[in-house]
Coordinates of C-alpha atoms and ligand atoms in Angstrom, one line a residue:
X22 CA -16.0 -34.8 16.9
X23 CA -19.4 -33.2 17.5
X24 CA -17.7 -30.2 19.2
X25 CA -15.3 -29.8 16.2
X26 CA -18.2 -30.0 13.8
X27 CA -20.1 -27.5 15.8
X28 CA -17.2 -25.0 15.9
X29 CA -16.7 -25.5 12.2
X30 CA -20.4 -24.9 11.4
X31 CA -20.4 -21.8 13.6
X32 CA -17.1 -20.4 12.5
X33 CA -17.1 -21.2 8.8
X34 CA -20.3 -22.4 7.4
X35 CA -22.9 -20.1 9.0
X36 CA -20.8 -16.9 8.3
X37 CA -20.3 -18.1 4.7
X38 CA -24.0 -18.6 4.2
X39 CA -24.8 -15.2 5.8
X40 CA -22.2 -13.6 3.4
X41 CA -23.7 -15.4 0.5
X42 CA -27.2 -14.3 1.5
X43 CA -26.0 -10.7 1.7
X44 CA -24.3 -11.0 -1.6
X45 CA -27.5 -12.3 -3.2
X46 CA -29.5 -9.5 -1.7
X47 CA -27.1 -6.9 -3.1
X48 CA -27.6 -8.4 -6.5
X49 CA -31.1 -7.1 -6.6
X50 CA -29.7 -3.5 -6.4
X51 CA -27.3 -4.0 -9.4
X52 CA -29.5 -2.2 -11.9
X53 CA -29.9 0.7 -9.5
X54 CA -26.2 0.9 -8.8
X55 CA -25.4 0.9 -12.5
X56 CA -27.9 3.6 -13.2
X57 CA -26.5 5.6 -10.3
X58 CA -23.0 5.3 -11.7
X59 CA -24.1 6.2 -15.2
X60 CA -26.3 9.1 -13.9
X61 CA -23.3 10.6 -12.0
X62 CA -21.2 10.3 -15.1
X63 CA -23.8 11.7 -17.5
X64 CA -24.9 14.4 -15.0
X65 CA -21.3 15.6 -15.2
X66 CA -21.6 15.8 -18.9
X67 CA -24.8 17.8 -18.7
X68 CA -23.4 20.1 -16.1
X69 CA -20.3 20.7 -18.1
X70 CA -22.3 21.6 -21.3
X71 CA -24.6 24.0 -19.2
X72 CA -21.4 25.7 -17.9
X73 CA -20.1 26.0 -21.5
X74 CA -23.4 27.5 -22.6
X75 CA -23.3 30.1 -19.7
X76 CA -19.7 30.9 -20.6
X77 CA -20.7 31.4 -24.2
X78 CA -23.5 33.8 -23.1
X79 CA -21.1 35.7 -20.9
X80 CA -18.8 36.1 -23.9
X81 CA -21.7 37.3 -26.0
X82 CA -22.6 39.8 -23.3
X83 CA -19.0 41.0 -23.3
X84 CA -19.0 41.4 -27.1
X85 CA -22.3 43.4 -26.9
X86 CA -20.8 45.8 -24.4
X87 CA -17.7 46.2 -26.5
X88 CA -19.8 46.8 -29.6
X89 CA -21.9 49.4 -27.9
X90 CA -18.9 51.1 -26.4
X91 CA -17.3 51.2 -29.9
X92 CA -20.4 52.8 -31.4
X93 CA -20.4 55.5 -28.7
X94 CA -16.7 56.3 -29.1
X95 CA -16.0 60.0 -29.9
X96 CA -19.7 60.7 -30.6
X97 CA -22.6 62.2 -28.8
X98 CA -24.3 59.4 -26.9
X99 CA -27.8 60.7 -27.4
X100 CA -27.3 61.0 -31.1
X101 CA -26.0 57.4 -31.3
X102 CA -28.9 56.3 -29.1
X103 CA -31.5 57.5 -31.5
X104 CA -30.3 55.1 -34.3
X105 CA -28.9 52.5 -31.9
X106 CA -31.3 49.7 -33.2
X107 CA -30.0 50.0 -36.8
X108 CA -26.4 50.5 -35.9
X109 CA -26.2 47.7 -33.5
X110 CA -27.9 45.1 -35.8
X111 CA -25.4 46.0 -38.5
X112 CA -22.4 45.5 -36.1
X113 CA -23.7 42.6 -34.0
X114 CA -26.0 40.1 -35.8
X115 CA -27.0 38.4 -32.6
X116 CA -29.2 41.4 -31.8
X117 CA -32.8 41.1 -32.9
X118 CA -33.6 44.6 -31.6
X119 CA -31.2 47.2 -30.2
X120 CA -32.7 49.6 -27.7
X121 CA -31.7 52.8 -25.9
X122 CA -33.6 54.2 -22.9
X123 CA -33.0 56.9 -20.3
X124 CA -33.4 56.3 -16.6
X125 CA -36.0 59.1 -16.7
X126 CA -38.2 56.7 -18.8
X127 CA -37.7 57.8 -22.4
X128 CA -37.3 55.3 -25.2
X129 CA -34.8 56.7 -27.8
X130 CA -34.6 53.6 -29.9
X131 CA -36.1 51.7 -31.6
X132 CA -38.9 53.7 -33.2
X133 CA -42.1 51.6 -33.2
X134 CA -42.8 52.7 -36.7
X135 CA -39.5 51.6 -38.1
X136 CA -40.3 47.9 -38.6
X137 CA -42.7 45.2 -37.2
X138 CA -40.1 43.7 -34.8
X139 CA -39.4 47.1 -33.3
X140 CA -43.1 47.8 -32.8
X141 CA -43.6 44.4 -31.1
X142 CA -40.6 45.0 -28.9
X143 CA -41.9 48.4 -27.8
X144 CA -45.4 46.9 -27.2
X145 CA -43.9 44.1 -25.1
X146 CA -41.2 46.0 -23.2
X147 CA -42.0 49.7 -23.4
X148 CA -43.8 50.0 -20.1
X149 CA -41.2 47.9 -18.3
X150 CA -38.1 49.7 -19.7
X151 CA -39.7 53.1 -18.9
X152 CA -40.2 52.0 -15.2
X153 CA -44.0 52.2 -15.5
X154 CA -44.5 48.6 -14.7
X155 CA -42.8 46.0 -12.5
X156 CA -42.6 42.6 -14.2
X157 CA -41.4 39.1 -13.5
X158 CA -37.8 38.8 -14.6
X159 CA -35.0 36.3 -14.4
X160 CA -32.0 38.1 -13.1
X161 CA -28.5 36.9 -13.6
X162 CA -26.5 39.5 -11.8
X163 CA -24.2 37.8 -9.3
X164 CA -22.4 41.1 -8.7
X165 CA -25.6 42.8 -7.7
X166 CA -26.5 39.9 -5.4
X167 CA -23.1 39.7 -3.8
X168 CA -23.0 43.5 -3.2
X169 CA -26.4 43.6 -1.7
X170 CA -26.0 40.5 0.5
X171 CA -24.2 40.3 3.8
X172 CA -20.9 38.5 3.6
X173 CA -22.1 35.6 5.8
X174 CA -25.1 35.0 3.6
X175 CA -22.9 35.1 0.5
X176 CA -21.0 32.1 1.8
X177 CA -24.1 30.2 2.6
X178 CA -26.2 28.5 -0.1
X179 CA -26.8 30.9 -2.9
X180 CA -30.5 30.4 -3.5
X181 CA -31.4 31.3 0.2
X182 CA -29.1 34.3 0.2
X183 CA -30.8 35.4 -3.1
X184 CA -34.2 35.1 -1.4
X185 CA -33.1 37.3 1.4
X186 CA -31.9 39.9 -1.0
X187 CA -35.1 39.9 -3.0
X188 CA -37.2 40.2 0.1
X189 CA -35.2 43.2 1.3
X190 CA -35.8 44.9 -2.0
X191 CA -39.5 44.0 -2.0
X192 CA -39.1 41.5 -4.7
X193 CA -41.1 38.3 -4.8
X194 CA -40.2 34.8 -6.0
X195 CA -42.4 32.3 -7.8
X196 CA -41.7 28.6 -8.1
X197 CA -42.1 27.3 -11.7
X198 CA -42.5 23.7 -12.9
X199 CA -39.9 22.3 -15.2
X200 CA -40.6 21.4 -18.8
X201 CA -38.7 18.1 -18.6
X202 CA -38.5 15.5 -15.9
X203 CA -35.2 13.6 -15.8
X204 CA -35.3 9.9 -15.0
X205 CA -32.3 10.1 -12.7
X206 CA -31.3 12.7 -10.1
X207 CA -27.9 12.6 -8.6
X208 CA -28.1 12.9 -4.9
X209 CA -31.6 11.6 -4.2
X210 CA -31.4 8.3 -2.3
X211 CA -33.0 5.4 -4.2
X212 CA -35.0 4.3 -1.2
X213 CA -37.1 7.5 -1.5
X214 CA -38.3 6.0 -4.8
X215 CA -39.2 7.3 -8.2
X216 CA -41.9 9.6 -6.8
X217 CA -39.4 11.5 -4.8
X218 CA -37.1 11.8 -7.8
X219 CA -40.0 13.2 -9.8
X220 CA -41.0 15.7 -7.2
X221 CA -37.4 16.7 -6.6
X222 CA -37.1 17.4 -10.3
X223 CA -40.6 18.8 -10.8
X224 CA -39.7 22.4 -9.8
X225 CA -37.2 24.6 -11.5
X226 CA -34.3 25.9 -9.5
X227 CA -34.3 29.0 -11.7
X228 CA -36.7 31.5 -10.2
X229 CA -38.3 34.7 -11.4
X230 CA -38.5 37.9 -9.3
X231 CA -40.8 40.8 -9.8
X232 CA -39.2 44.2 -10.2
X233 CA -38.9 47.4 -12.1
X234 CA -36.2 48.0 -14.7
X235 CA -34.5 50.8 -12.8
X236 CA -34.5 48.8 -9.6
X237 CA -33.0 45.8 -11.3
X238 CA -30.0 47.5 -12.9
X239 CA -29.1 49.5 -9.8
X240 CA -25.7 51.1 -10.1
X241 CA -24.3 48.4 -12.4
X242 CA -22.7 49.1 -15.7
X243 CA -24.0 46.0 -17.6
X244 CA -26.1 42.9 -17.1
X245 CA -28.5 40.4 -18.6
X246 CA -32.1 39.7 -17.8
X247 CA -34.8 37.5 -19.2
X248 CA -38.6 37.6 -19.1
X249 CA -41.5 35.9 -20.6
X250 CA -44.1 38.0 -22.5
X251 CA -47.1 36.0 -23.6
X252 CA -45.1 32.8 -22.8
X253 CA -42.4 33.9 -25.2
X254 CA -38.9 34.3 -23.9
X255 CA -37.1 37.5 -24.4
X256 CA -33.4 37.9 -23.4
X257 CA -32.1 41.3 -22.9
X258 CA -28.4 42.5 -22.5
X259 CA -27.9 46.0 -21.3
X260 CA -24.9 48.3 -20.9
X261 CA -24.2 52.0 -19.9
X262 CA -21.3 54.2 -20.6
X263 CA -19.4 55.6 -17.6
X264 CA -19.6 59.1 -19.0
X265 CA -23.4 58.9 -19.5
X266 CA -24.9 56.7 -16.8
X267 CA -28.4 58.0 -17.4
X268 CA -28.5 56.3 -20.8
X269 CA -29.0 52.5 -21.0
X270 CA -28.1 50.8 -24.3
X271 CA -29.4 47.2 -24.8
X272 CA -30.2 44.4 -27.1
X273 CA -32.9 41.8 -27.4
X274 CA -31.2 38.6 -28.6
X275 CA -32.2 36.7 -31.7
X276 CA -32.9 33.4 -30.0
X277 CA -33.0 31.1 -33.1
X278 CA -29.5 32.5 -34.0
X279 CA -28.3 32.1 -30.4
X280 CA -29.6 28.5 -30.4
X281 CA -27.6 27.8 -33.6
X282 CA -24.5 29.3 -32.0
X283 CA -24.9 27.2 -28.8
X284 CA -25.7 24.1 -30.9
X285 CA -22.0 24.0 -31.9
X286 CA -21.1 23.4 -28.2
X287 CA -23.7 20.6 -27.9
X288 CA -22.2 18.9 -30.9
X289 CA -18.9 18.6 -29.1
X290 CA -20.4 16.4 -26.3
X291 CA -17.7 14.3 -24.7
X292 CA -16.2 12.3 -27.7
X293 CA -15.6 9.2 -25.6
X294 CA -19.3 9.0 -24.7
X295 CA -20.7 9.8 -28.2
X296 CA -21.5 6.1 -28.7
X297 CA -23.6 6.0 -25.6
X298 CA -25.4 9.3 -25.2
X299 CA -27.0 12.1 -27.1
X300 CA -27.1 15.6 -25.7
X301 CA -29.7 18.2 -26.6
X302 CA -30.2 21.9 -25.9
X303 CA -33.9 22.1 -24.9
X304 CA -35.7 25.4 -25.2
X305 CA -38.2 26.8 -22.7
X306 CA -41.0 24.6 -24.3
X307 CA -38.9 21.5 -23.8
X308 CA -38.3 21.1 -27.5
X309 CA -34.7 20.4 -28.8
X310 CA -33.1 23.7 -30.1
X311 CA -29.9 21.8 -30.9
X312 CA -29.0 18.1 -30.8
X313 CA -25.6 16.4 -30.7
X314 CA -26.7 13.5 -32.9
X315 CA -29.0 14.8 -35.7
X316 CA -31.8 12.5 -36.6
X317 CA -31.9 10.8 -33.2
X318 CA -35.5 10.3 -31.9
X319 CA -36.2 10.4 -28.2
X320 CA -38.9 11.3 -25.7
X321 CA -37.4 14.8 -25.2
X322 CA -39.4 15.5 -22.1
X323 CA -37.9 12.5 -20.3
X324 CA -34.1 12.8 -20.5
X325 CA -31.9 10.4 -18.5
X326 CA -30.4 13.4 -16.7
X327 CA -30.7 17.2 -17.3
X328 CA -29.3 20.4 -16.1
X329 CA -30.9 23.8 -16.2
X330 CA -28.8 26.5 -17.8
X331 CA -29.7 29.3 -15.5
X332 CA -31.3 32.7 -15.2
X333 CA -29.9 34.1 -18.5
X334 CA -31.8 31.4 -20.4
X335 CA -34.6 30.5 -18.0
X336 CA -36.1 27.0 -18.5
X337 CA -33.7 26.1 -21.1
X338 CA -31.9 22.9 -20.3
X339 CA -29.2 20.5 -21.4
X340 CA -30.7 17.1 -21.6
X341 CA -28.7 13.8 -21.9
X342 CA -30.5 10.8 -23.5
X343 CA -29.3 7.2 -23.7
X344 CA -28.9 6.1 -27.3
X345 CA -29.7 2.5 -26.3
X346 CA -31.7 2.5 -23.0
X347 CA -32.0 -1.3 -23.0
X348 CA -28.1 -1.5 -22.8
X349 CA -28.2 -0.5 -19.1
X350 CA -30.7 -3.3 -18.3
X351 CA -28.6 -5.7 -20.3
X352 CA -25.4 -4.8 -18.5
X353 CA -27.1 -5.0 -15.1
X354 CA -28.4 -8.5 -16.1
X355 CA -24.9 -9.6 -17.2
X356 CA -23.4 -8.3 -13.9
X357 CA -26.2 -10.0 -12.0
X358 CA -25.6 -13.2 -13.8
X359 CA -21.9 -13.2 -13.4
X360 CA -22.0 -12.3 -9.7
X361 CA -24.8 -14.8 -9.2
X362 CA -22.7 -17.5 -10.7
X363 CA -19.7 -16.5 -8.7
X364 CA -21.7 -16.7 -5.5
X365 CA -23.1 -20.1 -6.5
X366 CA -19.6 -21.4 -7.2
X367 CA -18.4 -19.9 -3.9
X368 CA -21.2 -21.5 -1.9
X369 CA -20.7 -24.8 -3.7
X370 CA -16.9 -24.6 -3.1
X371 CA -17.6 -23.8 0.6
X372 CA -20.1 -26.7 0.8
X373 CA -17.8 -29.2 -0.9
X374 CA -14.8 -27.9 1.1
X375 CA -16.7 -28.2 4.3
X376 CA -17.8 -31.7 3.4
X377 CA -14.3 -32.8 2.6
X378 CA -12.9 -31.3 5.8
X379 CA -15.6 -32.9 7.9
X380 CA -15.1 -36.2 6.1
X381 CA -11.3 -36.0 6.5
X382 CA -11.7 -35.1 10.2
X383 CA -14.0 -38.0 10.6
X384 CA -11.4 -40.3 8.9
X385 CA -8.6 -38.9 11.0
X386 CA -10.6 -39.4 14.2
X387 CA -11.4 -42.9 13.3
X388 CA -7.8 -43.6 12.4
X389 CA -6.7 -42.2 15.8
X390 CA -9.3 -44.4 17.5
X391 CA -8.1 -47.4 15.5
X392 CA -4.5 -46.7 16.4
X393 CA -5.3 -46.6 20.1
X394 CA -7.2 -49.9 19.7
X395 CA -4.2 -51.2 17.8
X396 CA -1.7 -50.3 20.5
X397 CA -3.9 -52.0 23.2
X398 CA -4.4 -55.0 20.9
X399 CA -0.7 -55.4 20.1
X400 CA 0.2 -55.0 23.7
X401 CA -2.2 -57.7 24.6
X402 CA -1.0 -60.0 21.8
X403 CA 2.6 -59.5 23.0
X404 CA 1.6 -60.2 26.6
X405 CA -0.2 -63.5 26.1
X406 CA 2.6 -65.4 24.4
X407 CA 5.2 -63.8 26.7
X408 CA 3.3 -65.0 29.7
X409 CA 3.2 -68.6 28.4
X410 CA 6.8 -68.5 27.3
X411 CA 7.9 -67.2 30.8
X412 CA 5.7 -69.7 32.7
X413 CA 6.8 -72.8 30.8
X414 CA 10.5 -71.8 30.6
X415 CA 10.5 -71.2 34.4
X416 CA 8.9 -74.6 35.0
X417 CA 11.6 -76.2 32.8
X418 CA 14.5 -74.1 34.3
X419 CA 13.5 -75.0 37.9
X420 CA 13.4 -78.8 36.9
X421 CA 9.9 -79.0 38.2
X422 CA 8.9 -81.0 35.2
X423 CA 10.7 -84.3 34.9
X424 CA 8.5 -86.2 32.5
X425 CA 10.2 -86.2 29.1
X426 CA 6.9 -86.1 27.3
X427 CA 5.7 -83.1 29.2
X428 CA 9.1 -81.4 28.7
X429 CA 8.7 -81.8 25.0
X430 CA 5.2 -80.5 25.0
X431 CA 6.2 -77.4 27.0
X432 CA 9.1 -76.8 24.6
X433 CA 6.7 -77.2 21.7
X434 CA 4.4 -74.5 23.3
X435 CA 7.4 -72.2 23.8
X436 CA 8.4 -72.6 20.2
X437 CA 4.8 -72.0 18.9
X438 CA 4.4 -68.9 21.1
X439 CA 7.8 -67.6 20.0
X440 CA 6.7 -68.1 16.3
X441 CA 3.5 -66.2 17.1
X442 CA 5.4 -63.4 18.6
X443 CA 7.8 -63.3 15.7
X444 CA 4.9 -63.2 13.3
X445 CA 3.3 -60.3 15.1
X446 CA 6.4 -58.3 15.3
X447 CA 7.2 -59.0 11.7
X448 CA 3.8 -57.8 10.7
X449 CA 4.1 -54.6 12.7
X450 CA 7.6 -53.9 11.4
X451 CA 6.7 -54.6 7.8
X452 CA 3.6 -52.5 8.0
X453 CA 5.7 -49.6 9.3
X454 CA 8.2 -50.1 6.5
X455 CA 5.6 -50.2 3.8
X456 CA 3.9 -47.1 5.3
X457 CA 7.3 -45.2 5.1
X458 CA 7.9 -46.6 1.6
X459 CA 11.0 -48.4 2.8
X460 CA 10.0 -52.0 2.3
X461 CA 12.4 -53.8 -0.1
X462 CA 11.4 -56.9 -1.9
X463 CA 13.8 -59.4 -3.3
X464 CA 12.0 -60.7 -6.3
X465 CA 13.2 -64.0 -7.7
X466 CA 11.8 -66.7 -9.9
X467 CA 10.4 -69.4 -7.7
X468 CA 8.1 -72.4 -7.8
X469 CA 4.9 -71.1 -6.1
X470 CA 3.6 -74.7 -5.6
X471 CA 6.7 -75.6 -3.6
X472 CA 6.7 -72.4 -1.6
X473 CA 3.0 -72.6 -0.7
X474 CA 3.2 -76.3 0.2
X475 CA 6.3 -75.8 2.4
X476 CA 4.7 -72.9 4.3
X477 CA 1.4 -74.7 4.8
X478 CA 3.2 -77.9 6.0
X479 CA 5.3 -75.9 8.5
X480 CA 2.0 -74.5 9.9
X481 CA 0.3 -77.9 9.9
X482 CA 1.5 -79.1 13.4
X483 CA 0.1 -75.9 15.0
X484 CA -3.2 -76.4 13.3
X485 CA -3.4 -80.1 14.1
X486 CA -2.4 -79.4 17.7
X487 CA -5.4 -77.2 17.9
X488 CA -7.7 -80.0 16.6
X489 CA -8.0 -78.8 13.0
X490 CA -8.4 -81.0 9.9
X491 CA -6.3 -79.5 7.1
X492 CA -7.0 -80.7 3.5
X493 CA -4.7 -79.6 0.7
X494 CA -4.9 -79.8 -3.1
X495 CA -1.8 -79.1 -5.1
X496 CA -1.3 -79.2 -8.8
X497 CA 1.1 -81.7 -10.2
X498 CA 3.3 -79.3 -12.1
X499 CA 5.4 -76.5 -10.8
X500 CA 4.2 -72.9 -11.3
X501 CA 6.8 -70.2 -11.7
X502 CA 6.2 -66.8 -10.2
X503 CA 8.5 -63.9 -9.6
X504 CA 8.3 -63.3 -5.9
X505 CA 9.9 -62.4 -2.7
X506 CA 9.7 -65.8 -0.9
X507 CA 9.6 -64.5 2.7
X508 CA 7.0 -61.9 1.9
X509 CA 4.7 -64.4 0.1
X510 CA 5.2 -66.9 2.9
X511 CA 4.2 -64.2 5.4
X512 CA 1.0 -63.7 3.4
X513 CA 0.1 -67.4 3.5
X514 CA 0.9 -67.7 7.3
X515 CA -1.3 -64.6 8.0
X516 CA -4.2 -66.2 6.1
X517 CA -3.7 -69.6 7.8
X518 CA -3.4 -67.9 11.2
X519 CA -6.7 -66.0 10.5
X520 CA -8.5 -69.2 9.5
X521 CA -7.3 -70.7 12.8
X522 CA -8.2 -67.7 14.9
X523 CA -11.7 -67.1 13.4
X524 CA -12.8 -70.8 13.4
X525 CA -15.2 -71.8 16.1
X526 CA -16.3 -75.4 16.6
X527 CA -16.0 -76.6 12.9
X528 CA -12.3 -76.8 12.7
X529 CA -11.9 -77.6 9.1
X530 CA -9.5 -75.8 6.8
X531 CA -9.0 -76.4 3.0
X532 CA -6.1 -75.2 1.0
X533 CA -6.3 -75.3 -2.8
X534 CA -3.9 -74.1 -5.5
X535 CA -5.3 -73.5 -9.0
X536 CA -4.1 -72.1 -12.2
X537 CA -6.1 -69.5 -14.0
X538 CA -5.6 -68.3 -17.6
X539 CA -8.1 -65.5 -17.8
X540 CA -7.8 -62.5 -17.9
X541 CA -4.1 -63.2 -17.4
X542 CA -2.3 -66.4 -16.5
X543 CA -2.0 -66.5 -12.7
X544 CA -1.9 -68.8 -9.7
X545 CA -4.6 -68.7 -7.0
X546 CA -4.1 -70.1 -3.5
X547 CA -7.4 -70.3 -1.7
X548 CA -7.6 -70.9 2.1
X549 CA -11.1 -71.7 3.2
X550 CA -12.4 -72.2 6.7
X551 CA -15.7 -73.0 8.4
X552 CA -15.4 -70.3 11.0
X553 CA -17.3 -67.1 11.9
X554 CA -17.2 -65.6 8.4
X555 CA -16.9 -61.9 7.7
X556 CA -20.0 -59.8 8.5
X557 CA -21.8 -58.6 5.4
X558 CA -20.6 -55.1 4.1
X559 CA -17.2 -55.6 5.7
X560 CA -15.8 -57.7 2.8
X561 CA -13.6 -54.8 1.7
X562 CA -13.1 -52.9 4.9
X563 CA -11.3 -55.8 6.6
X564 CA -8.4 -54.9 4.3
X565 CA -8.1 -51.4 5.8
X566 CA -5.4 -50.8 8.3
X567 CA -6.4 -51.5 11.9
X568 CA -9.9 -52.4 10.9
X569 CA -11.3 -55.4 12.8
X570 CA -14.7 -56.8 12.0
X571 CA -14.6 -59.0 15.2
X572 CA -13.2 -56.8 17.9
X573 CA -11.4 -58.3 20.9
X574 CA -14.1 -57.2 23.4
X575 CA -17.1 -58.8 21.7
X576 CA -15.4 -61.8 20.1
X577 CA -12.5 -62.4 22.6
X578 CA -10.2 -63.0 19.6
X579 CA -7.0 -61.0 19.8
X580 CA -5.6 -59.2 16.7
X581 CA -3.9 -56.1 15.4
X582 CA -6.0 -55.4 12.3
X583 CA -2.8 -55.4 10.2
X584 CA -2.6 -59.0 8.9
X585 CA -4.9 -58.6 5.8
X586 CA -3.7 -55.0 5.1
X587 CA -0.2 -56.3 4.9
X588 CA -1.2 -59.4 2.9
X589 CA -2.9 -57.2 0.3
X590 CA -0.1 -54.7 0.1
X591 CA 2.5 -57.5 -0.4
X592 CA 0.3 -59.1 -3.1
X593 CA -0.2 -55.8 -4.9
X594 CA 3.6 -55.2 -4.9
X595 CA 3.8 -58.6 -6.7
X596 CA 1.2 -57.5 -9.3
X597 CA -1.5 -59.7 -7.7
X598 CA -4.1 -59.3 -5.0
X599 CA -5.8 -60.9 -2.0
X600 CA -9.6 -61.1 -2.1
X601 CA -12.3 -62.4 0.2
X602 CA -15.4 -64.4 -0.6
X603 CA -17.9 -66.0 1.8
X604 CA -17.7 -69.8 1.7
X605 CA -20.8 -71.7 0.7
X606 CA -22.2 -73.5 3.7
X607 CA -20.5 -71.0 6.2
X608 CA -17.0 -69.7 6.7
X609 CA -14.6 -67.6 4.6
X610 CA -12.5 -68.0 1.5
X611 CA -9.4 -65.9 1.2
X612 CA -7.5 -66.1 -2.2
X613 CA -4.0 -65.0 -2.9
X614 CA -3.6 -64.3 -6.6
X615 CA -0.1 -63.9 -8.2
X616 CA 0.7 -63.4 -11.9
X617 CA 2.5 -66.2 -13.5
X618 CA 6.0 -65.4 -14.6
X619 CA 6.6 -65.1 -18.4
X620 CA 9.4 -67.6 -17.9
X621 CA 7.0 -70.3 -16.8
X622 CA 8.7 -73.0 -18.8
X623 CA 9.0 -75.5 -16.0
X624 CA 12.9 -75.3 -16.0
X625 CA 13.6 -71.6 -15.2
X626 CA 16.7 -70.7 -13.3
X627 CA 16.9 -70.4 -9.5
X628 CA 13.8 -72.4 -8.6
Ligands
ADP1551 P1 -6.5 -59.3 12.9 O1 -5.2 -59.2 13.6 O2 -7.6 -58.6 13.6 O3 -6.9 -60.7 12.6 P2 -6.5 -59.0 10.1 O4 -6.1 -57.8 9.2 O5 -5.8 -60.2 9.8 O6 -6.4 -58.5 11.6 O7 -8.0 -59.2 9.8 C1 -8.9 -58.1 9.8 C2 -10.3 -58.6 10.2 O8 -10.8 -59.4 9.2 C3 -10.3 -59.4 11.5 O9 -10.3 -58.6 12.6 C4 -11.5 -60.2 11.3 O10 -12.6 -59.5 11.7 C5 -11.6 -60.4 9.8 N1 -11.1 -61.7 9.3 C6 -9.9 -62.0 8.8 N2 -9.8 -63.3 8.5 C7 -11.0 -63.9 8.8 C8 -11.5 -65.2 8.7 N3 -10.8 -66.2 8.2 N4 -12.7 -65.4 9.1 C9 -13.5 -64.4 9.6 N5 -13.1 -63.1 9.7 C10 -11.8 -62.9 9.3

């Protein structure tokens, strides 16, 4: 048993507890896991919007090149160039200023005197566009980078390859801090902590390079570049005609107008997520230039996730904000609670299951032990009468006993031992039948007083031969019960036989039959002895199969542990019971209770 329990504990209980402990530990990470899932989802949204914005800018760049080319068609390029600012703004409203410069460093348009914007533009960009000054610019020219870089570098990570290219051309890079710090960063392991996330996000991936205008445009036909002048962003598109490569036509974009145009894209943030998140196009100062949910208030500098748009709009970002930041915590709490409950139920189920298994195992082992005891008890009970029967029948058969008195006494012993054997075998057979559900009762109306008296009187000689004093008390009237006569007689004999077996020196047995009316009308046959009595706490257990309160070894009294089990089962089948009570002054009282038949009229049929 101990071994089985140990194996059970090691194979089932300990692993279950370890699993439960691991599950409880994983609960602590629920909020983080949820945040990771959400951040991956929303990062996808931000990345997608940033790509859309870049695509829209590329389209604007294409439209600008087409507009410039249309203006030049069939006309003298230098003549067009001189009024390019006016013409371009008329044709293409996104242009704040149109400019035309030659590679030799002459600004043909705009004229600083024409309007305040033109003068400001010339002040800010004049020296740079005429190649007299190298400035920090954000260059978005993948063609230029790809052409200049070796093939192997082009397939490696783009930022490093870009650094190589810039170094070769004598350009320098500067790391700038971002305007917004997202709360979540996809790809940074949580164990590195919030500080790592912040430092990862602190610096912008969009980097400026210092160069001259001529150097930047190289041999290309068009491009976009951005630069900060007095902390103010200026985005320039440029283009040159194939037939006049010395002339560069360009436009400085009207950023408020561009923001309005791009705002339309932000409005179309993933419709299925509109109830959860708000997207914003943040300008280079971290302020929202366009918001998907007008009127929403948020800490714009701390989006949930964010993506930088790129070199064309340096330090502009798409930020995604949670409309209800507490919802994530609430969901995590709900998940935690549900999983916690599940784990608790699981552990409880394992605990209860284990307890039931161990209890059942215990019961089975005990039953197995009792069955072994039973076999040895029954064998012994069979052997003892058989030995006497054989001994006395041999004596009689060989005519070694001639005295008639002795002969009668020996025959009496043989009869008594045969009756004992029959009783034992009947008990075993009946028990087996009841266990298999095959026991058939023949219920008939009968007089219980007559039946009990007859049975007790049949047993009397055996008791008196053993030195017992048997006192009986019978009611005067007959009491009708519906019963199987043989089965009821077997119960009475079992009780009498026990009274005989478990009596010591005080050999005094009392049989009393009483009528009871409450709670239901019934007859009660009580057999009391002055014997060993039943040990305390065993009053109910003695009715269990194979259970013996006085085992053969310690008491020397033989038995199978089936007599009372059978007596109770038979009584129950009759709608009655057999109960035990200690007898006042020492000994035991066993009572067989049977319900009175409704036809108790005193002259019922078949009695
Ligand atoms: P057994 O064959 O062992 O007598 P029973 O089922 O008839 O089996 O009885 C079960 C146990 O109840 C006995 O082993 C004994 O310990 C106890 N018992 C039964 N009758 C008496 C009695 N009259 N006095 C004391 N103990 C009794």
